[in-house]
Structure formats: C-alpha cells, structure tokens
C-alpha cells in the first residue's frame, strides 16, 4: 500500500511554469531503482530528493489501453536518455500507477519490460493531488538549484516520437 504525505492539499492540475506538489513516496525496494534515483535506504523520500536536473513523471494505469500502447515509446525515451552519458545522470523517469496496487504495477512493469521505477497509487492519493488527470499523463519538472522545481511540461496523451519529446525537454530545461 502506498503511503503518501503532502505539504498541503490541492486538486487542480499543475500547469507549465508552476511548482509541482511536493509528494512523498515509499523508497523503492530494488537497489537498482534506489541507485537510479540517487536515494539512500530510508523508508520514504520526497520527489525533490531524486538526484536529477529534470524529472519526467508518467501517470499511468495498467488498465489503460493508451498507457499500454505508450509503454514501448516511454521505454525508447528511457533508452535514449540512458545511452547518452551527458543526459544519463541529469534526466530521470518515474511512473505512478493511478489506482494500481503494487501487484498490478508489477504486472505492468513485467509485461512491458519497464526499466525505470514504477510506484503504486492504489488509493489514488497522488492522482487526486495532481488533479485526477487522465492517463497517460506526463509531467516534466526542471529541478532548481534549491531543489524546488518548475513544471516545464504538463500534458495528457502520447509522447508520439521519443526523440522529438526528448528534444522538447532539453530545450524547455535549457539542457541543450
């Protein structure tokens, strides 16, 4: 079960230029996921603790046919970032399964061979916090020097072309 804490409640979808809500998530069980996110062995972490200059968050559901169709494209995006030494440590991706249990998230992870950390949101806590968005929904956060963030992308639907999406992110984040 996902335990999520918030600084304050909100129910509107954050828009480009705004700060993304500070969300606390359970620490990943897999050592590889902890290492990827740059986290230590605590019980929980805040999104602001992820070691990255840019954080891509996909809100998905294992039951969403669009999310299933999107999974290979997001995997391609991950691979493009991972194979570039200049981007690998700067851009991280996580997925949050809206209404999905840990079991359902594991099914999605295994079925679509998702290489980045996925988190269950079986109580819809995060989903409500970000405005009960449709899936798939992508938020891209630029992490500022003080670990606050600025939302540089907020949109429902497909990324269509991973290379173009990455180019958009690099431009918006000034990581050219």
Coordinates of C-alpha atoms in Angstrom, one line a residue:
X1 CA 0.0 0.0 0.0
X2 CA 1.3 3.4 -0.9
X3 CA 1.7 5.9 1.9
X4 CA 1.9 9.4 0.5
X5 CA 2.3 12.6 2.5
X6 CA 1.7 16.2 1.3
X7 CA 2.6 19.6 2.4
X8 CA -0.8 20.9 1.5
X9 CA -3.9 19.6 -0.3
X10 CA -4.7 20.6 -3.9
X11 CA -7.0 19.3 -6.5
X12 CA -6.0 21.2 -9.7
X13 CA -3.6 20.0 -12.3
X14 CA -0.3 21.9 -12.1
X15 CA 0.4 23.9 -15.2
X16 CA 3.6 24.8 -17.0
X17 CA 5.6 27.4 -15.1
X18 CA 4.1 26.3 -11.7
X19 CA 5.7 24.3 -9.0
X20 CA 4.8 20.6 -8.8
X21 CA 3.4 19.5 -5.5
X22 CA 5.9 18.0 -3.1
X23 CA 5.0 14.4 -2.9
X24 CA 6.5 11.8 -0.6
X25 CA 6.8 8.2 -1.9
X26 CA 7.9 4.9 -0.5
X27 CA 11.5 4.2 -1.1
X28 CA 11.9 1.6 -4.0
X29 CA 12.6 -1.9 -2.9
X30 CA 15.0 -2.7 -5.7
X31 CA 18.6 -1.5 -5.1
X32 CA 18.9 -0.7 -8.9
X33 CA 15.9 1.7 -8.6
X34 CA 17.3 3.4 -5.5
X35 CA 20.7 3.8 -7.3
X36 CA 19.0 5.2 -10.4
X37 CA 17.1 7.8 -8.4
X38 CA 20.2 8.5 -6.2
X39 CA 18.3 7.6 -3.0
X40 CA 19.5 6.1 0.3
X41 CA 17.9 3.2 2.2
X42 CA 15.2 5.3 4.0
X43 CA 11.6 4.3 4.3
X44 CA 10.3 7.2 2.2
X45 CA 11.6 10.0 0.0
X46 CA 10.4 13.3 -1.4
X47 CA 10.4 13.8 -5.2
X48 CA 12.8 16.7 -4.6
X49 CA 15.4 14.2 -3.2
X50 CA 15.8 12.5 -6.6
X51 CA 19.2 13.2 -8.0
X52 CA 18.3 14.8 -11.3
X53 CA 18.1 18.1 -13.1
X54 CA 14.9 17.0 -14.8
X55 CA 12.3 14.6 -13.6
X56 CA 9.8 13.0 -16.0
X57 CA 6.7 11.7 -14.3
X58 CA 4.2 9.5 -16.1
X59 CA 0.8 8.9 -14.5
X60 CA -0.4 5.6 -15.9
X61 CA -2.8 2.8 -15.3
X62 CA -2.2 -0.8 -16.2
X63 CA -5.8 -1.0 -17.4
X64 CA -5.4 2.0 -19.7
X65 CA -5.0 0.8 -23.3
X66 CA -3.3 4.0 -24.3
X67 CA -0.8 3.5 -21.5
X68 CA -0.1 0.0 -22.7
X69 CA 0.4 1.4 -26.3
X70 CA 2.6 4.2 -24.9
X71 CA 4.9 1.9 -22.8
X72 CA 7.3 1.0 -25.7
X73 CA 7.7 4.7 -26.6
X74 CA 8.5 5.6 -23.0
X75 CA 10.9 2.7 -22.9
X76 CA 12.6 4.2 -26.0
X77 CA 12.7 7.6 -24.3
X78 CA 14.4 6.0 -21.3
X79 CA 16.9 4.2 -23.6
X80 CA 17.8 7.4 -25.5
X81 CA 18.5 9.2 -22.2
X82 CA 20.3 6.2 -20.6
X83 CA 22.7 5.7 -23.6
X84 CA 23.7 9.4 -23.6
X85 CA 26.5 10.0 -20.9
X86 CA 25.6 13.7 -20.9
X87 CA 22.0 13.0 -20.0
X88 CA 22.0 9.8 -18.0
X89 CA 22.6 11.5 -14.7
X90 CA 20.6 14.6 -15.5
X91 CA 17.2 13.2 -16.6
X92 CA 15.2 10.6 -14.6
X93 CA 11.9 9.0 -15.3
X94 CA 9.3 7.5 -12.9
X95 CA 5.9 6.1 -13.3
X96 CA 2.9 6.3 -10.9
X97 CA 0.1 3.8 -11.3
X98 CA -3.1 5.6 -10.6
X99 CA -5.4 3.3 -8.8
X100 CA -3.0 0.4 -9.3
X101 CA -1.9 -1.9 -6.5
X102 CA 1.8 -3.0 -6.2
X103 CA 0.8 -6.3 -7.8
X104 CA -0.8 -4.5 -10.7
X105 CA 2.2 -2.2 -11.2
X106 CA 4.5 -5.3 -11.2
X107 CA 2.3 -6.9 -13.9
X108 CA 2.6 -3.7 -16.0
X109 CA 6.4 -3.5 -15.3
X110 CA 7.0 -7.1 -16.3
X111 CA 4.6 -7.2 -19.3
X112 CA 6.1 -4.1 -20.9
X113 CA 9.7 -4.5 -19.6
X114 CA 9.7 -1.1 -17.9
X115 CA 13.3 -0.3 -17.0
X116 CA 12.6 2.7 -14.7
X117 CA 11.0 2.9 -11.2
X118 CA 7.2 2.5 -11.0
X119 CA 5.1 3.2 -7.9
X120 CA 1.6 2.1 -7.0
X121 CA -1.0 4.7 -6.1
X122 CA -3.8 2.2 -5.2
X123 CA -5.7 4.8 -3.1
X124 CA -5.5 7.5 -5.9
X125 CA -3.7 9.8 -3.4
X126 CA -1.1 11.1 -5.9
X127 CA -3.7 11.0 -8.7
X128 CA -6.0 13.3 -6.7
X129 CA -3.1 15.5 -5.7
X130 CA -2.3 16.3 -9.4
X131 CA -5.9 17.0 -10.4
X132 CA -7.2 13.5 -11.2
X133 CA -5.7 13.6 -14.7
X134 CA -6.5 11.2 -17.5
X135 CA -3.9 8.6 -18.4
X136 CA -1.3 8.6 -19.7
X137 CA -0.3 12.0 -18.4
X138 CA 3.2 13.4 -18.4
X139 CA 4.7 16.0 -16.1
X140 CA 8.2 17.2 -16.7
X141 CA 9.9 19.1 -13.8
X142 CA 13.0 21.1 -14.0
X143 CA 14.8 20.9 -10.7
X144 CA 16.2 24.2 -9.5
X145 CA 19.4 24.7 -7.5
X146 CA 17.5 24.9 -4.2
X147 CA 15.8 21.6 -5.1
X148 CA 12.5 23.3 -5.7
X149 CA 11.0 22.6 -9.2
X150 CA 9.3 24.3 -12.1
X151 CA 6.9 22.4 -14.3
X152 CA 8.1 22.7 -17.9
X153 CA 5.6 20.2 -19.5
X154 CA 2.1 19.1 -18.4
X155 CA 0.0 17.2 -20.9
X156 CA -2.3 14.2 -21.3
X157 CA -1.7 11.7 -24.1
X158 CA 1.1 10.2 -26.1
X159 CA 4.7 11.5 -26.5
X160 CA 4.4 10.2 -30.1
X161 CA 8.1 10.5 -31.0
X162 CA 10.6 9.9 -28.2
X163 CA 13.4 11.7 -30.0
X164 CA 11.3 14.8 -30.5
X165 CA 9.9 14.6 -27.0
X166 CA 13.5 14.5 -25.6
X167 CA 14.5 17.4 -27.8
X168 CA 11.5 19.4 -26.4
X169 CA 12.5 18.6 -22.8
X170 CA 16.1 19.6 -23.5
X171 CA 15.0 22.9 -24.9
X172 CA 12.5 23.6 -22.2
X173 CA 15.0 22.7 -19.5
X174 CA 17.9 24.6 -21.1
X175 CA 20.0 21.4 -21.3
X176 CA 20.7 21.7 -25.0

